[in-house]
Amino acid sequence: MAPIALENEDHSRDAAFNKAMHGKSVDSKGFRSMLNKDHDAHKAATDEYFKHWDNKSAGTETVEVREARKAEYATLTRQYYNLATDLYEYGWGGSFHFCRFAYGEGFHRAIARHEHYLAHTMGLRQGMKVLDVGCGVGGPAREIAKFAGVNIVGLNNNDYQIERAGKYAAQEGLSDHLSFSKGDFMQMSFPAETFDAVYAIEATVHAPSLEGVYSQIFRVLKPGGVFGVYEWFMTDRYDNDNPHHREVRLGIEQGDGISNMVRVSEGLEAIKAAGFELEMHEDLADRTDARPWYYPLDGDLRMASSLGDVLTIARMTRIGRFLAHNAVGGLERIGIAPKGTKRTADSLGYAADCLVAGGKEKLFTPMYLMIARKPKA
């Protein structure tokens, strides 16, 4: 693996920015939280994030442009979630990932089952010490702790999400089983051989190098420990010389804070190069299900299984997005919502269109399952 330059961590700087931007919104949620940001800090986060994408289209993308994004992978990811977390919680809930859908299965039940399946496949058991890499606001960690009886440390480089994760864990009486740590998953501060198991749910895609983050996971696992991941990949149908394929990839990357998404074959090579023994791997998006993983983004309310699904999915339809984005735009114009909120929402909307296109054309998967083990000796 070619060496990857790691960003210098500055937790004091990040904490100060978090307080400045989110200080008035940490105790609210969803749409209300969006309106309670400090406007100057929000503009700074918007400028910092979108500088990586402005005037850098799929048609003109160069190796140097991608390398520049990789060089600032941690800042890119941190500022993305400073901008997007409230929009995610408003439109999707507390678990920021996709899932499979069985016949008649409601949205939130399907999300939980996807988390349970990973825990089950990994063999998580009562009392294990487990690391959640890229834990978001802690939705999967809370569900897996209840399902498997494990003790989880959530790792995250975004202070706002860590604050929210701790708050939600306390609300559910899980503070004795969950803790959350600030850090860059490319340079973890945990001692070697700390954890019995490690999982990541659609999070390590933010790494500039999968071999780099997988190697860190390998280091902190105990010998014989298991690593389970749902990874975002372009499939091996993806052709970087195809302009449409590049547009789909770049739309997903821009709208989801990703510096360097790779193909399945590259991911499989990376996990083996990190030292793991790969026990199983499968693209779960290829299974035949009652509804495709991308249906909540596709605007087909006929697939909803309950009134609750209708309300959740309506926000993600084109009409729902149009109404929300224009409402936010109006609030921006009169100075209630901070400038950049609509731009972030529009970027997420475009990413949703690219995700659907990638799913329908089998160019992209958000749920390539890999279960790997660190050798005992």
Coordinates of C-alpha atoms in Angstrom, one line a residue:
M1 CA 0.0 0.0 0.0
A2 CA 1.3 3.4 -0.9
P3 CA 1.6 5.6 2.3
I4 CA -1.4 7.8 2.9
A5 CA -0.7 11.2 4.4
L6 CA -2.9 11.5 7.6
E7 CA -4.4 14.8 8.7
N8 CA -3.2 16.3 12.0
E9 CA -5.9 15.9 14.7
D10 CA -6.8 19.0 16.7
H11 CA -9.6 18.1 19.1
S12 CA -9.5 21.5 20.8
R13 CA -10.1 23.2 17.5
D14 CA -12.9 20.8 16.6
A15 CA -14.6 21.2 20.0
A16 CA -14.5 25.0 19.7
F17 CA -16.0 24.9 16.3
N18 CA -18.7 22.4 17.4
K19 CA -19.7 24.8 20.3
A20 CA -19.8 27.7 17.9
M21 CA -21.9 26.1 15.2
H22 CA -24.1 23.7 17.2
G23 CA -24.2 25.1 20.7
K24 CA -27.8 26.3 20.5
S25 CA -29.1 23.2 18.6
V26 CA -27.8 20.2 20.6
D27 CA -30.9 19.9 22.7
S28 CA -33.3 20.1 19.8
K29 CA -33.8 17.7 16.9
G30 CA -34.4 17.5 13.2
F31 CA -35.8 20.6 11.5
R32 CA -35.6 22.7 14.7
S33 CA -31.9 21.9 15.0
M34 CA -31.3 23.0 11.4
L35 CA -32.6 26.5 12.3
N36 CA -30.5 26.9 15.5
K37 CA -27.0 26.9 13.9
D38 CA -24.7 29.8 14.2
H39 CA -24.9 31.4 10.8
D40 CA -21.2 32.4 10.5
A41 CA -19.9 28.9 11.5
H42 CA -22.4 27.3 9.2
K43 CA -21.1 29.3 6.3
A44 CA -17.6 28.4 7.2
A45 CA -18.5 24.7 7.2
T46 CA -20.3 25.1 3.9
D47 CA -17.4 26.8 2.2
E48 CA -14.9 24.3 3.6
Y49 CA -17.0 21.3 2.4
F50 CA -18.0 22.5 -1.1
K51 CA -14.6 23.8 -2.1
H52 CA -13.8 20.1 -2.8
W53 CA -16.6 19.9 -5.4
D54 CA -17.1 23.4 -6.9
N55 CA -16.2 23.5 -10.6
K56 CA -15.0 19.9 -10.4
S57 CA -17.4 17.9 -12.6
A58 CA -17.3 14.3 -13.6
G59 CA -16.3 15.3 -17.1
T60 CA -13.2 17.2 -15.9
E61 CA -12.2 15.1 -12.9
T62 CA -8.5 14.5 -12.6
V63 CA -6.3 12.3 -10.5
E64 CA -5.0 15.4 -8.8
V65 CA -8.6 16.5 -7.8
R66 CA -9.3 13.2 -6.2
E67 CA -5.9 13.2 -4.4
A68 CA -6.7 16.7 -3.0
R69 CA -10.0 15.3 -1.5
K70 CA -8.1 12.3 0.0
A71 CA -5.5 14.6 1.5
E72 CA -8.3 16.4 3.5
Y73 CA -10.4 13.3 4.2
A74 CA -11.0 14.0 7.9
T75 CA -11.9 17.6 7.5
L76 CA -14.2 16.8 4.5
T77 CA -16.0 14.1 6.5
R78 CA -16.3 16.2 9.7
Q79 CA -17.7 19.2 7.9
Y80 CA -20.0 17.1 5.9
Y81 CA -21.7 15.7 9.0
N82 CA -21.7 19.2 10.6
L83 CA -23.9 20.1 7.7
A84 CA -25.9 16.9 7.1
T85 CA -26.6 15.3 10.5
D86 CA -29.8 17.2 11.2
L87 CA -31.1 16.6 7.6
Y88 CA -30.3 12.9 8.1
E89 CA -32.2 12.7 11.3
Y90 CA -35.1 14.6 9.9
G91 CA -35.4 12.5 6.8
W92 CA -34.2 9.1 7.8
G93 CA -34.0 8.6 11.5
G94 CA -31.1 7.8 13.9
S95 CA -29.4 5.0 11.9
F96 CA -27.7 6.5 8.8
H97 CA -27.7 3.5 6.6
F98 CA -29.7 1.5 4.0
C99 CA -31.1 -2.0 4.4
R100 CA -33.0 -4.8 2.8
F101 CA -36.8 -5.0 2.9
A102 CA -38.9 -8.1 3.4
Y103 CA -42.6 -8.3 2.4
G104 CA -44.8 -6.1 4.6
E105 CA -41.8 -5.0 6.7
G106 CA -41.8 -1.4 7.9
F107 CA -38.9 1.0 7.3
H108 CA -37.6 1.2 10.9
R109 CA -38.1 -2.5 11.5
A110 CA -36.1 -3.3 8.4
I111 CA -33.3 -0.9 9.5
A112 CA -33.1 -2.7 12.9
R113 CA -33.1 -6.2 11.2
H114 CA -30.2 -5.1 9.1
E115 CA -28.2 -4.3 12.2
H116 CA -29.3 -7.5 13.9
Y117 CA -28.2 -9.5 10.9
L118 CA -24.7 -8.1 11.1
A119 CA -24.4 -8.8 14.8
H120 CA -25.7 -12.3 14.3
T121 CA -23.4 -13.0 11.4
M122 CA -20.4 -11.8 13.4
G123 CA -21.4 -14.0 16.4
L124 CA -21.6 -11.1 18.9
R125 CA -22.3 -12.4 22.4
Q126 CA -23.1 -11.1 25.8
G127 CA -20.2 -9.2 27.5
M128 CA -18.0 -8.7 24.4
K129 CA -16.2 -5.4 24.1
V130 CA -17.0 -4.1 20.6
L131 CA -15.9 -1.1 18.5
D132 CA -18.3 0.7 16.2
V133 CA -16.2 2.5 13.6
G134 CA -17.9 5.7 12.4
C135 CA -20.9 5.4 14.8
G136 CA -22.9 8.4 13.7
V137 CA -25.4 9.4 16.3
G138 CA -25.4 5.9 17.8
G139 CA -28.5 4.4 16.3
P140 CA -26.9 1.0 15.3
A141 CA -24.9 0.9 18.5
R142 CA -28.0 1.3 20.7
E143 CA -29.8 -1.4 18.7
I144 CA -26.9 -3.9 18.7
A145 CA -26.2 -3.4 22.4
K146 CA -29.8 -4.3 23.1
F147 CA -29.9 -7.2 20.7
A148 CA -26.6 -8.8 21.6
G149 CA -25.8 -7.6 25.1
V150 CA -22.4 -6.3 24.1
N151 CA -20.5 -3.2 25.4
I152 CA -19.8 -0.8 22.6
V153 CA -17.4 2.0 22.1
G154 CA -18.4 4.3 19.2
L155 CA -15.6 6.1 17.3
N156 CA -16.4 9.3 15.5
N157 CA -14.5 12.4 14.3
N158 CA -17.6 14.7 14.6
D159 CA -18.2 16.3 18.0
Y160 CA -21.8 17.1 17.3
Q161 CA -22.7 13.5 16.5
I162 CA -20.8 12.3 19.6
E163 CA -22.9 14.7 21.8
R164 CA -26.1 13.5 20.3
A165 CA -25.1 9.8 20.6
G166 CA -24.4 10.2 24.3
K167 CA -27.6 12.0 24.8
Y168 CA -29.7 9.3 23.1
A169 CA -27.9 6.5 24.9
A170 CA -28.7 8.1 28.3
Q171 CA -32.4 8.5 27.2
E172 CA -32.6 4.8 26.5
G173 CA -30.8 3.8 29.7
L174 CA -27.8 2.4 27.8
S175 CA -25.0 4.6 29.2
D176 CA -23.5 1.6 31.1
H177 CA -23.1 -0.3 27.8
L178 CA -22.2 2.5 25.4
S179 CA -19.5 5.1 25.3
F180 CA -18.3 7.4 22.5
S181 CA -14.8 8.5 21.6
K182 CA -13.5 11.3 19.4
G183 CA -10.9 10.2 16.8
D184 CA -9.8 9.6 13.3
F185 CA -10.3 6.0 12.3
M186 CA -7.1 6.2 10.2
Q187 CA -5.1 6.8 13.3
M188 CA -6.9 5.2 16.3
S189 CA -5.6 6.0 19.7
F190 CA -6.8 2.7 21.3
P191 CA -4.1 0.3 22.4
A192 CA -3.4 -2.8 20.2
E193 CA -5.6 -5.8 20.9
T194 CA -8.3 -3.9 22.8
F195 CA -11.6 -5.2 21.2
D196 CA -13.2 -8.6 20.9
A197 CA -15.0 -7.5 17.7
V198 CA -15.3 -4.5 15.5
Y199 CA -18.0 -3.5 13.1
A200 CA -18.6 -0.6 10.6
I201 CA -21.9 0.2 8.9
E202 CA -21.5 2.3 5.8
A203 CA -18.8 4.3 7.5
T204 CA -15.3 3.2 6.3
V205 CA -16.2 4.4 2.8
H206 CA -15.1 7.8 4.1
A207 CA -11.5 6.6 4.4
P208 CA -8.9 7.8 1.9
S209 CA -7.6 4.2 1.9
L210 CA -9.6 1.1 2.8
E211 CA -6.4 -0.8 3.5
G212 CA -5.4 2.0 5.8
V213 CA -8.6 1.9 7.9
Y214 CA -8.8 -1.9 7.8
S215 CA -5.2 -2.1 9.1
Q216 CA -6.1 0.1 12.0
I217 CA -9.1 -2.2 12.8
F218 CA -6.8 -5.2 12.5
R219 CA -4.4 -3.6 15.1
V220 CA -7.0 -2.9 17.7
L221 CA -8.7 -6.3 17.4
K222 CA -7.6 -9.1 19.8
P223 CA -6.2 -12.3 18.0
G224 CA -9.1 -14.3 16.8
G225 CA -11.4 -11.3 16.9
V226 CA -14.0 -10.7 14.2
F227 CA -14.6 -7.7 11.9
G228 CA -17.9 -7.2 10.2
V229 CA -18.7 -4.4 7.7
Y230 CA -21.4 -3.2 5.4
E231 CA -19.3 -1.4 2.8
W232 CA -20.2 1.1 0.0
F233 CA -18.6 0.1 -3.3
M234 CA -18.9 0.7 -6.9
T235 CA -19.5 -2.7 -8.4
D236 CA -17.1 -4.3 -10.9
R237 CA -19.5 -3.2 -13.6
Y238 CA -18.3 0.3 -13.0
D239 CA -16.2 1.7 -15.8
N240 CA -14.3 4.9 -14.9
D241 CA -14.0 5.7 -18.6
N242 CA -17.7 5.8 -19.0
P243 CA -18.9 9.5 -18.4
H244 CA -22.3 8.4 -17.0
H245 CA -20.7 6.0 -14.6
R246 CA -18.4 8.7 -13.4
E247 CA -21.3 11.1 -12.9
V248 CA -23.1 8.6 -10.8
R249 CA -20.1 7.9 -8.6
L250 CA -19.2 11.6 -8.2
G251 CA -22.8 12.5 -7.3
I252 CA -22.8 9.9 -4.6
E253 CA -19.4 11.0 -3.3
Q254 CA -20.4 14.7 -3.2
G255 CA -23.7 14.2 -1.6
D256 CA -22.4 11.8 1.0
G257 CA -19.0 13.2 2.0
I258 CA -16.8 10.6 0.4
S259 CA -13.3 11.3 -0.9
N260 CA -12.4 8.0 -2.6
M261 CA -15.0 5.3 -3.4
V262 CA -13.5 2.2 -5.0
R263 CA -14.8 -1.0 -6.6
V264 CA -15.6 -4.3 -4.9
S265 CA -12.5 -6.1 -6.2
E266 CA -10.3 -3.3 -4.7
G267 CA -12.1 -3.6 -1.3
L268 CA -11.6 -7.4 -1.2
E269 CA -7.9 -6.9 -1.9
A270 CA -7.7 -4.2 0.8
I271 CA -9.1 -6.3 3.6
K272 CA -6.8 -9.2 2.8
A273 CA -3.8 -6.9 2.5
A274 CA -4.6 -5.6 6.0
G275 CA -4.0 -9.1 7.4
F276 CA -7.5 -10.5 7.7
E277 CA -8.8 -13.9 6.9
L278 CA -11.9 -13.3 4.9
E279 CA -14.6 -15.8 6.1
M280 CA -17.5 -14.6 3.9
H281 CA -18.5 -11.8 1.6
E282 CA -21.6 -11.1 -0.4
D283 CA -23.4 -8.2 -2.0
L284 CA -26.7 -8.2 -0.2
A285 CA -28.1 -5.8 -2.7
D286 CA -28.1 -8.6 -5.2
R287 CA -30.6 -10.7 -3.2
T288 CA -34.1 -10.9 -4.4
D289 CA -36.2 -8.9 -2.0
A290 CA -39.8 -7.7 -1.9
R291 CA -38.5 -4.1 -2.3
P292 CA -35.1 -2.8 -3.4
W293 CA -32.8 -1.1 -0.9
Y294 CA -33.2 2.2 -2.7
Y295 CA -37.0 2.3 -2.7
P296 CA -37.3 5.0 0.0
L297 CA -35.3 7.3 -2.3
D298 CA -37.2 6.4 -5.5
G299 CA -40.5 8.2 -4.8
D300 CA -42.8 5.2 -5.0
L301 CA -45.1 5.4 -2.0
R302 CA -47.0 2.3 -3.2
M303 CA -44.2 0.3 -1.6
A304 CA -44.8 1.7 1.9
S305 CA -46.0 -0.8 4.4
S306 CA -47.6 1.5 7.0
L307 CA -48.7 5.0 7.7
G308 CA -45.4 5.6 9.5
D309 CA -43.5 4.5 6.3
V310 CA -45.6 6.9 4.3
L311 CA -44.6 9.8 6.5
T312 CA -41.0 8.8 6.5
I313 CA -40.7 8.1 2.8
A314 CA -42.7 11.1 1.7
R315 CA -39.9 13.3 2.9
M316 CA -37.5 11.5 0.5
T317 CA -39.7 11.6 -2.6
R318 CA -39.1 14.2 -5.3
I319 CA -42.2 16.2 -4.2
G320 CA -41.2 15.9 -0.5
R321 CA -37.7 17.1 -1.3
F322 CA -39.0 19.9 -3.5
L323 CA -41.2 21.2 -0.8
A324 CA -38.6 20.9 1.9
H325 CA -35.8 22.4 -0.2
N326 CA -37.9 25.4 -1.2
A327 CA -39.1 25.9 2.4
V328 CA -35.5 25.9 3.5
G329 CA -34.7 28.3 0.7
G330 CA -37.4 30.7 1.8
L331 CA -36.2 30.5 5.4
E332 CA -32.7 31.3 4.2
R333 CA -33.8 34.3 2.3
I334 CA -35.5 35.8 5.4
G335 CA -32.5 35.0 7.6
I336 CA -34.0 32.2 9.8
A337 CA -32.1 29.3 8.3
P338 CA -28.3 29.7 7.9
K339 CA -27.1 30.1 4.4
G340 CA -25.9 26.8 2.9
T341 CA -28.7 24.7 4.4
K342 CA -30.6 24.5 1.0
R343 CA -27.4 23.8 -0.9
T344 CA -26.6 20.9 1.4
A345 CA -30.2 19.6 1.0
D346 CA -30.0 19.9 -2.7
S347 CA -26.7 18.0 -2.7
L348 CA -28.3 15.2 -0.7
G349 CA -31.2 15.2 -3.1
Y350 CA -28.9 14.9 -6.1
A351 CA -27.0 12.1 -4.3
A352 CA -30.3 10.3 -3.8
D353 CA -30.9 10.4 -7.6
C354 CA -27.4 9.0 -8.2
L355 CA -27.8 6.3 -5.5
V356 CA -31.1 5.2 -7.2
A357 CA -29.4 5.2 -10.6
G358 CA -26.4 3.3 -9.3
G359 CA -28.7 0.7 -7.6
K360 CA -31.0 0.2 -10.7
E361 CA -28.0 -0.1 -13.0
K362 CA -26.0 -2.4 -10.6
L363 CA -23.1 0.1 -10.6
F364 CA -23.2 0.6 -6.8
T365 CA -24.0 -1.2 -3.6
P366 CA -24.3 0.2 -0.1
M367 CA -24.3 -3.2 1.6
Y368 CA -21.4 -5.4 0.5
L369 CA -21.1 -7.6 3.6
M370 CA -17.6 -8.8 4.6
I371 CA -16.9 -10.9 7.7
A372 CA -13.2 -11.3 8.4
R373 CA -11.1 -12.6 11.3
K374 CA -7.8 -11.7 12.8
P375 CA -5.6 -14.8 13.0
K376 CA -5.1 -16.2 16.5
A377 CA -1.3 -16.4 15.9

